[in-house]
């Protein structure tokens, strides 16, 4: 299959076939990381801008390293050093950056739809590195890559996504990707953190973590934002941990090959206990490693589509 | 000034129950007679094949002056009004400063007079400055020509102020035009709450935010006997509540906008803020309910809720861009295209743009009765064209119907006997 997309705005738009192209490409890039000289000349002469309007050390580091391993020139444009706060609009800023002759903008922004705004108005390729509560496609892809790597397939698996479904871009990207590849997806959260109409995305809603655990092949635990409690969406952190936190006791009835994932950063002792986070089911560090290969694949494919 | 004969048109005056081929004689700024004969006149306008309507009224617009003259002024808004076929518009009080005293309403009249194009009727705020506990000087405002009271842009959140407002305005026979929204339920919402807001990750405004507020205000209208007009109805729930209130013969009226009877939340899919407004675009079921409300008379009037915003602001991130769309120059063609022969016939449509809003605002407009002001809108019902916001008289461009193929257009707008707008016969639409 030929890759034709210049942008990666979300997994909603992609077909199963396209997702597999990214995963297969990531597979071949993963090998690069095991070499002594961890670099390929694929994007020599290309310029990739990291435009992080919302801070995120992990994602920024992962994307920057991915671009450098492909031999691209990398420019970082983080929040503090930009003019974004000085009254210039996002679009102005992006147009100015584009005028420097760049090829790809990797955008992290707190407002949903900002990658679409740039894609509509600029010639550069836009890669969404997380836009508010909308999508975080490379996180979804690296989660799916990790599952495929361990389980050899996605179809037929039961994946529970637990936590702040309402505000989570990670949940949305996982749901789109996993459903397209044939998984059964169950979202588990307090009713106040389940957004309306989520069932129409093809997922099941469950309020009882203990009931669903024995059926799961994968549990993806989301970070609970502590400000949700302050805005009255659940009564207390203690209650959240009691009802929806993952601990060793709860895993007594889990399947043997259960994978436990977390997109990080973790609130240890809140949504997940340290013994589970570091325990035998956890693939949290594999996720980080695979993230690099997936981001290399994405940068490579969108740059290629630009010609 | 002399006499003008608007000849051979299909003359529709729902106020008088007239819909037939008649000649309309205008004399010295007033309607002289409607007649089958052909009286002599200084000037004859051939309206053959056209619809001759009482001057249309857009009862809900925002003209931004004073405060945001870069987006619209009373002059540019007047030009947009007559280009859209409206000799008369009522402008909301949420300017800076707000229209909450005689001086500020006089300013609107003065600027309208300087522009010299359209009749601009100010709507005053309910509490002073659109906030707080003290009622605006509603009596003096009424005497100086303010036609209704509203904090539109926001609701009158306090039930107590709403109650006192309805009691107090009742003395002057004025309506409170309410922007029905429960701000706590809307929260930081920027679009309709539903599956699409979930997919897009945008905070939603539930339908209950509107219907809950409508229910409260209807109950207060019943309590006070005050005159309540519900602005921009967008939900099926609100339509049903208003229908029930009307059955109970309460003094409740309502309006709908072209965007709410035409577009759904699916428009927001690409995060284009040109589709961001309050209340937000709802679902197809809501659009259908609003249309049914128009059809069965639950909804009395069609208004644009013309809300100009600068292009810079409307190119911001969706969640940061301001709410509101412009509509004076697209209202009539969109209404004709979407409603005629499907929801309303011509007299029904014209009633919602003439005598009905005139009755709600208590103004002597919207009719071709002999003696009435010679405000006439001549409409070409067949003209097909494409809406191009770049050619609007309005200063702003935030029109969700830009690029839409439409049918019907005001080709001549007569205000007080004088032509204030005429579409060039060779216009390349
Ligand atoms: Zn309003
Ligand atoms: Zn309004």
Tab-separated table of N, CA, C and O in Angstrom, chain B residues 284-327:
chain	number	residue	atom	x	y	z
B	284	UNK	N	-29.784	17.058	13.976
B	284	UNK	CA	-30.809	17.082	12.938
B	284	UNK	C	-32.204	17.048	13.561
B	284	UNK	O	-33.126	17.710	13.077
B	285	UNK	N	-32.374	16.284	14.645
B	285	UNK	CA	-33.690	16.217	15.307
B	285	UNK	C	-34.103	17.599	15.818
B	285	UNK	O	-35.287	17.966	15.761
B	286	UNK	N	-33.141	18.363	16.302
B	286	UNK	CA	-33.447	19.718	16.768
B	286	UNK	C	-33.805	20.628	15.593
B	286	UNK	O	-34.751	21.413	15.676
B	287	UNK	N	-33.036	20.517	14.505
B	287	UNK	CA	-33.338	21.311	13.307
B	287	UNK	C	-34.767	21.005	12.839
B	287	UNK	O	-35.551	21.919	12.550
B	288	UNK	N	-35.100	19.722	12.820
B	288	UNK	CA	-36.447	19.325	12.392
B	288	UNK	C	-37.506	19.907	13.330
B	288	UNK	O	-38.567	20.355	12.876
B	289	UNK	N	-37.228	19.903	14.627
B	289	UNK	CA	-38.197	20.427	15.599
B	289	UNK	C	-38.365	21.938	15.437
B	289	UNK	O	-39.479	22.458	15.554
B	290	UNK	N	-37.265	22.650	15.177
B	290	UNK	CA	-37.358	24.100	14.979
B	290	UNK	C	-38.201	24.370	13.719
B	290	UNK	O	-39.065	25.256	13.701
B	291	UNK	N	-37.979	23.567	12.678
B	291	UNK	CA	-38.774	23.746	11.451
B	291	UNK	C	-40.253	23.480	11.714
B	291	UNK	O	-41.122	24.194	11.216
B	292	UNK	N	-40.508	22.446	12.511
B	292	UNK	CA	-41.901	22.138	12.832
B	292	UNK	C	-42.506	23.287	13.656
B	292	UNK	O	-43.663	23.665	13.453
B	293	UNK	N	-41.703	23.863	14.529
B	293	UNK	CA	-42.153	25.022	15.308
B	293	UNK	C	-42.460	26.218	14.422
B	293	UNK	O	-43.416	26.966	14.668
B	294	UNK	N	-41.670	26.405	13.384
B	294	UNK	CA	-41.950	27.475	12.428
B	294	UNK	C	-43.250	27.176	11.686
B	294	UNK	O	-44.093	28.045	11.462
B	295	UNK	N	-43.405	25.907	11.312
B	295	UNK	CA	-44.556	25.522	10.508
B	295	UNK	C	-45.863	25.691	11.284
B	295	UNK	O	-46.827	26.259	10.769
B	296	UNK	N	-45.874	25.223	12.541
B	296	UNK	CA	-47.155	25.246	13.267
B	296	UNK	C	-47.372	26.557	14.038
B	296	UNK	O	-48.343	26.682	14.771
B	297	UNK	N	-46.449	27.511	13.882
B	297	UNK	CA	-46.660	28.815	14.500
B	297	UNK	C	-46.119	28.944	15.909
B	297	UNK	O	-46.230	30.008	16.526
B	298	UNK	N	-45.534	27.895	16.448
B	298	UNK	CA	-44.913	27.999	17.771
B	298	UNK	C	-43.831	29.065	17.755
B	298	UNK	O	-43.666	29.823	18.708
B	299	UNK	N	-43.093	29.105	16.652
B	299	UNK	CA	-42.046	30.122	16.505
B	299	UNK	C	-42.588	31.235	15.616
B	299	UNK	O	-42.967	31.004	14.469
B	300	UNK	N	-42.640	32.439	16.184
B	300	UNK	CA	-43.327	33.563	15.539
B	300	UNK	C	-42.489	34.280	14.500
B	300	UNK	O	-43.032	34.864	13.562
B	301	UNK	N	-41.173	34.333	14.752
B	301	UNK	CA	-40.334	35.225	13.952
B	301	UNK	C	-39.054	34.530	13.537
B	301	UNK	O	-38.610	33.569	14.175
B	302	UNK	N	-38.484	35.038	12.442
B	302	UNK	CA	-37.155	34.606	12.013
B	302	UNK	C	-36.253	35.823	12.153
B	302	UNK	O	-36.595	36.919	11.688
B	303	UNK	N	-35.120	35.625	12.820
B	303	UNK	CA	-34.178	36.729	13.034
B	303	UNK	C	-32.771	36.205	12.790
B	303	UNK	O	-32.522	35.003	12.870
B	304	UNK	N	-31.860	37.120	12.479
B	304	UNK	CA	-30.521	36.648	12.093
B	304	UNK	C	-29.592	36.396	13.278
B	304	UNK	O	-28.698	35.583	13.194
B	305	UNK	N	-29.790	37.093	14.411
B	305	UNK	CA	-28.786	37.144	15.474
B	305	UNK	C	-27.416	37.504	14.886
B	305	UNK	O	-26.389	36.915	15.226
B	306	UNK	N	-27.464	38.477	13.976
B	306	UNK	CA	-26.265	38.993	13.302
B	306	UNK	C	-25.224	39.409	14.341
B	306	UNK	O	-25.447	40.349	15.101
B	307	UNK	N	-24.114	38.695	14.385
B	307	UNK	CA	-23.092	38.936	15.420
B	307	UNK	C	-21.719	39.031	14.767
B	307	UNK	O	-21.031	38.030	14.593
B	308	UNK	N	-21.324	40.240	14.381
B	308	UNK	CA	-20.062	40.396	13.649
B	308	UNK	C	-18.833	40.170	14.530
B	308	UNK	O	-18.817	40.571	15.697
B	309	UNK	N	-17.828	39.519	13.956
B	309	UNK	CA	-16.529	39.356	14.615
B	309	UNK	C	-15.434	39.489	13.572
B	309	UNK	O	-15.617	39.077	12.422
B	310	UNK	N	-14.301	40.011	13.999
B	310	UNK	CA	-13.195	40.218	13.062
B	310	UNK	C	-12.647	38.874	12.576
B	310	UNK	O	-12.737	37.851	13.261
B	311	UNK	N	-12.079	38.903	11.376
B	311	UNK	CA	-11.503	37.692	10.797
B	311	UNK	C	-10.383	37.154	11.683
B	311	UNK	O	-10.255	35.941	11.861
B	312	UNK	N	-9.580	38.052	12.257
B	312	UNK	CA	-8.480	37.605	13.121
B	312	UNK	C	-9.027	36.758	14.266
B	312	UNK	O	-8.533	35.683	14.556
B	313	UNK	N	-10.091	37.264	14.898
B	313	UNK	CA	-10.643	36.533	16.036
B	313	UNK	C	-11.257	35.199	15.613
B	313	UNK	O	-11.181	34.216	16.330
B	314	UNK	N	-11.855	35.186	14.417
B	314	UNK	CA	-12.496	33.945	13.964
B	314	UNK	C	-11.494	32.960	13.373
B	314	UNK	O	-11.858	31.860	12.982
B	315	UNK	N	-10.214	33.369	13.288
B	315	UNK	CA	-9.190	32.412	12.856
B	315	UNK	C	-8.410	31.855	14.035
B	315	UNK	O	-7.391	31.193	13.860
B	316	UNK	N	-8.884	32.133	15.236
B	316	UNK	CA	-8.224	31.581	16.412
B	316	UNK	C	-8.584	30.102	16.550
B	316	UNK	O	-9.428	29.572	15.822
B	317	UNK	N	-7.938	29.462	17.529
B	317	UNK	CA	-8.280	28.101	17.882
B	317	UNK	C	-9.784	28.054	18.204
B	317	UNK	O	-10.303	29.000	18.804
B	318	UNK	N	-10.455	26.962	17.859
B	318	UNK	CA	-11.906	26.885	18.009
B	318	UNK	C	-12.346	27.271	19.415
B	318	UNK	O	-13.295	28.052	19.597
B	319	UNK	N	-11.659	26.761	20.425
B	319	UNK	CA	-12.118	27.036	21.791
B	319	UNK	C	-11.877	28.486	22.212
B	319	UNK	O	-12.503	28.962	23.149
B	320	UNK	N	-10.974	29.197	21.525
B	320	UNK	CA	-10.694	30.586	21.895
B	320	UNK	C	-11.487	31.588	21.063
B	320	UNK	O	-11.679	32.735	21.475
B	321	UNK	N	-11.941	31.199	19.885
B	321	UNK	CA	-12.649	32.125	18.998
B	321	UNK	C	-13.966	32.546	19.641
B	321	UNK	O	-14.563	31.798	20.411
B	322	UNK	N	-14.436	33.767	19.336
B	322	UNK	CA	-15.690	34.229	19.936
B	322	UNK	C	-16.917	33.533	19.314
B	322	UNK	O	-16.851	33.030	18.188
B	323	UNK	N	-18.008	33.542	20.062
B	323	UNK	CA	-19.279	32.995	19.574
B	323	UNK	C	-19.938	33.998	18.636
B	323	UNK	O	-19.881	35.209	18.875
B	324	UNK	N	-20.612	33.522	17.588
B	324	UNK	CA	-21.456	34.420	16.795
B	324	UNK	C	-21.181	34.374	15.305
B	324	UNK	O	-20.056	34.154	14.871
B	325	UNK	N	-22.257	34.571	14.531
B	325	UNK	CA	-22.165	34.601	13.063
B	325	UNK	C	-22.968	35.798	12.558
B	325	UNK	O	-23.901	36.243	13.223
B	326	UNK	N	-22.602	36.291	11.380
B	326	UNK	CA	-23.401	37.371	10.811
B	326	UNK	C	-24.525	36.780	9.966
B	326	UNK	O	-24.471	35.606	9.576
B	327	UNK	N	-25.556	37.588	9.677
B	327	UNK	CA	-26.685	36.977	8.982
B	327	UNK	C	-27.680	37.906	8.307
B	327	UNK	O	-28.593	37.419	7.630
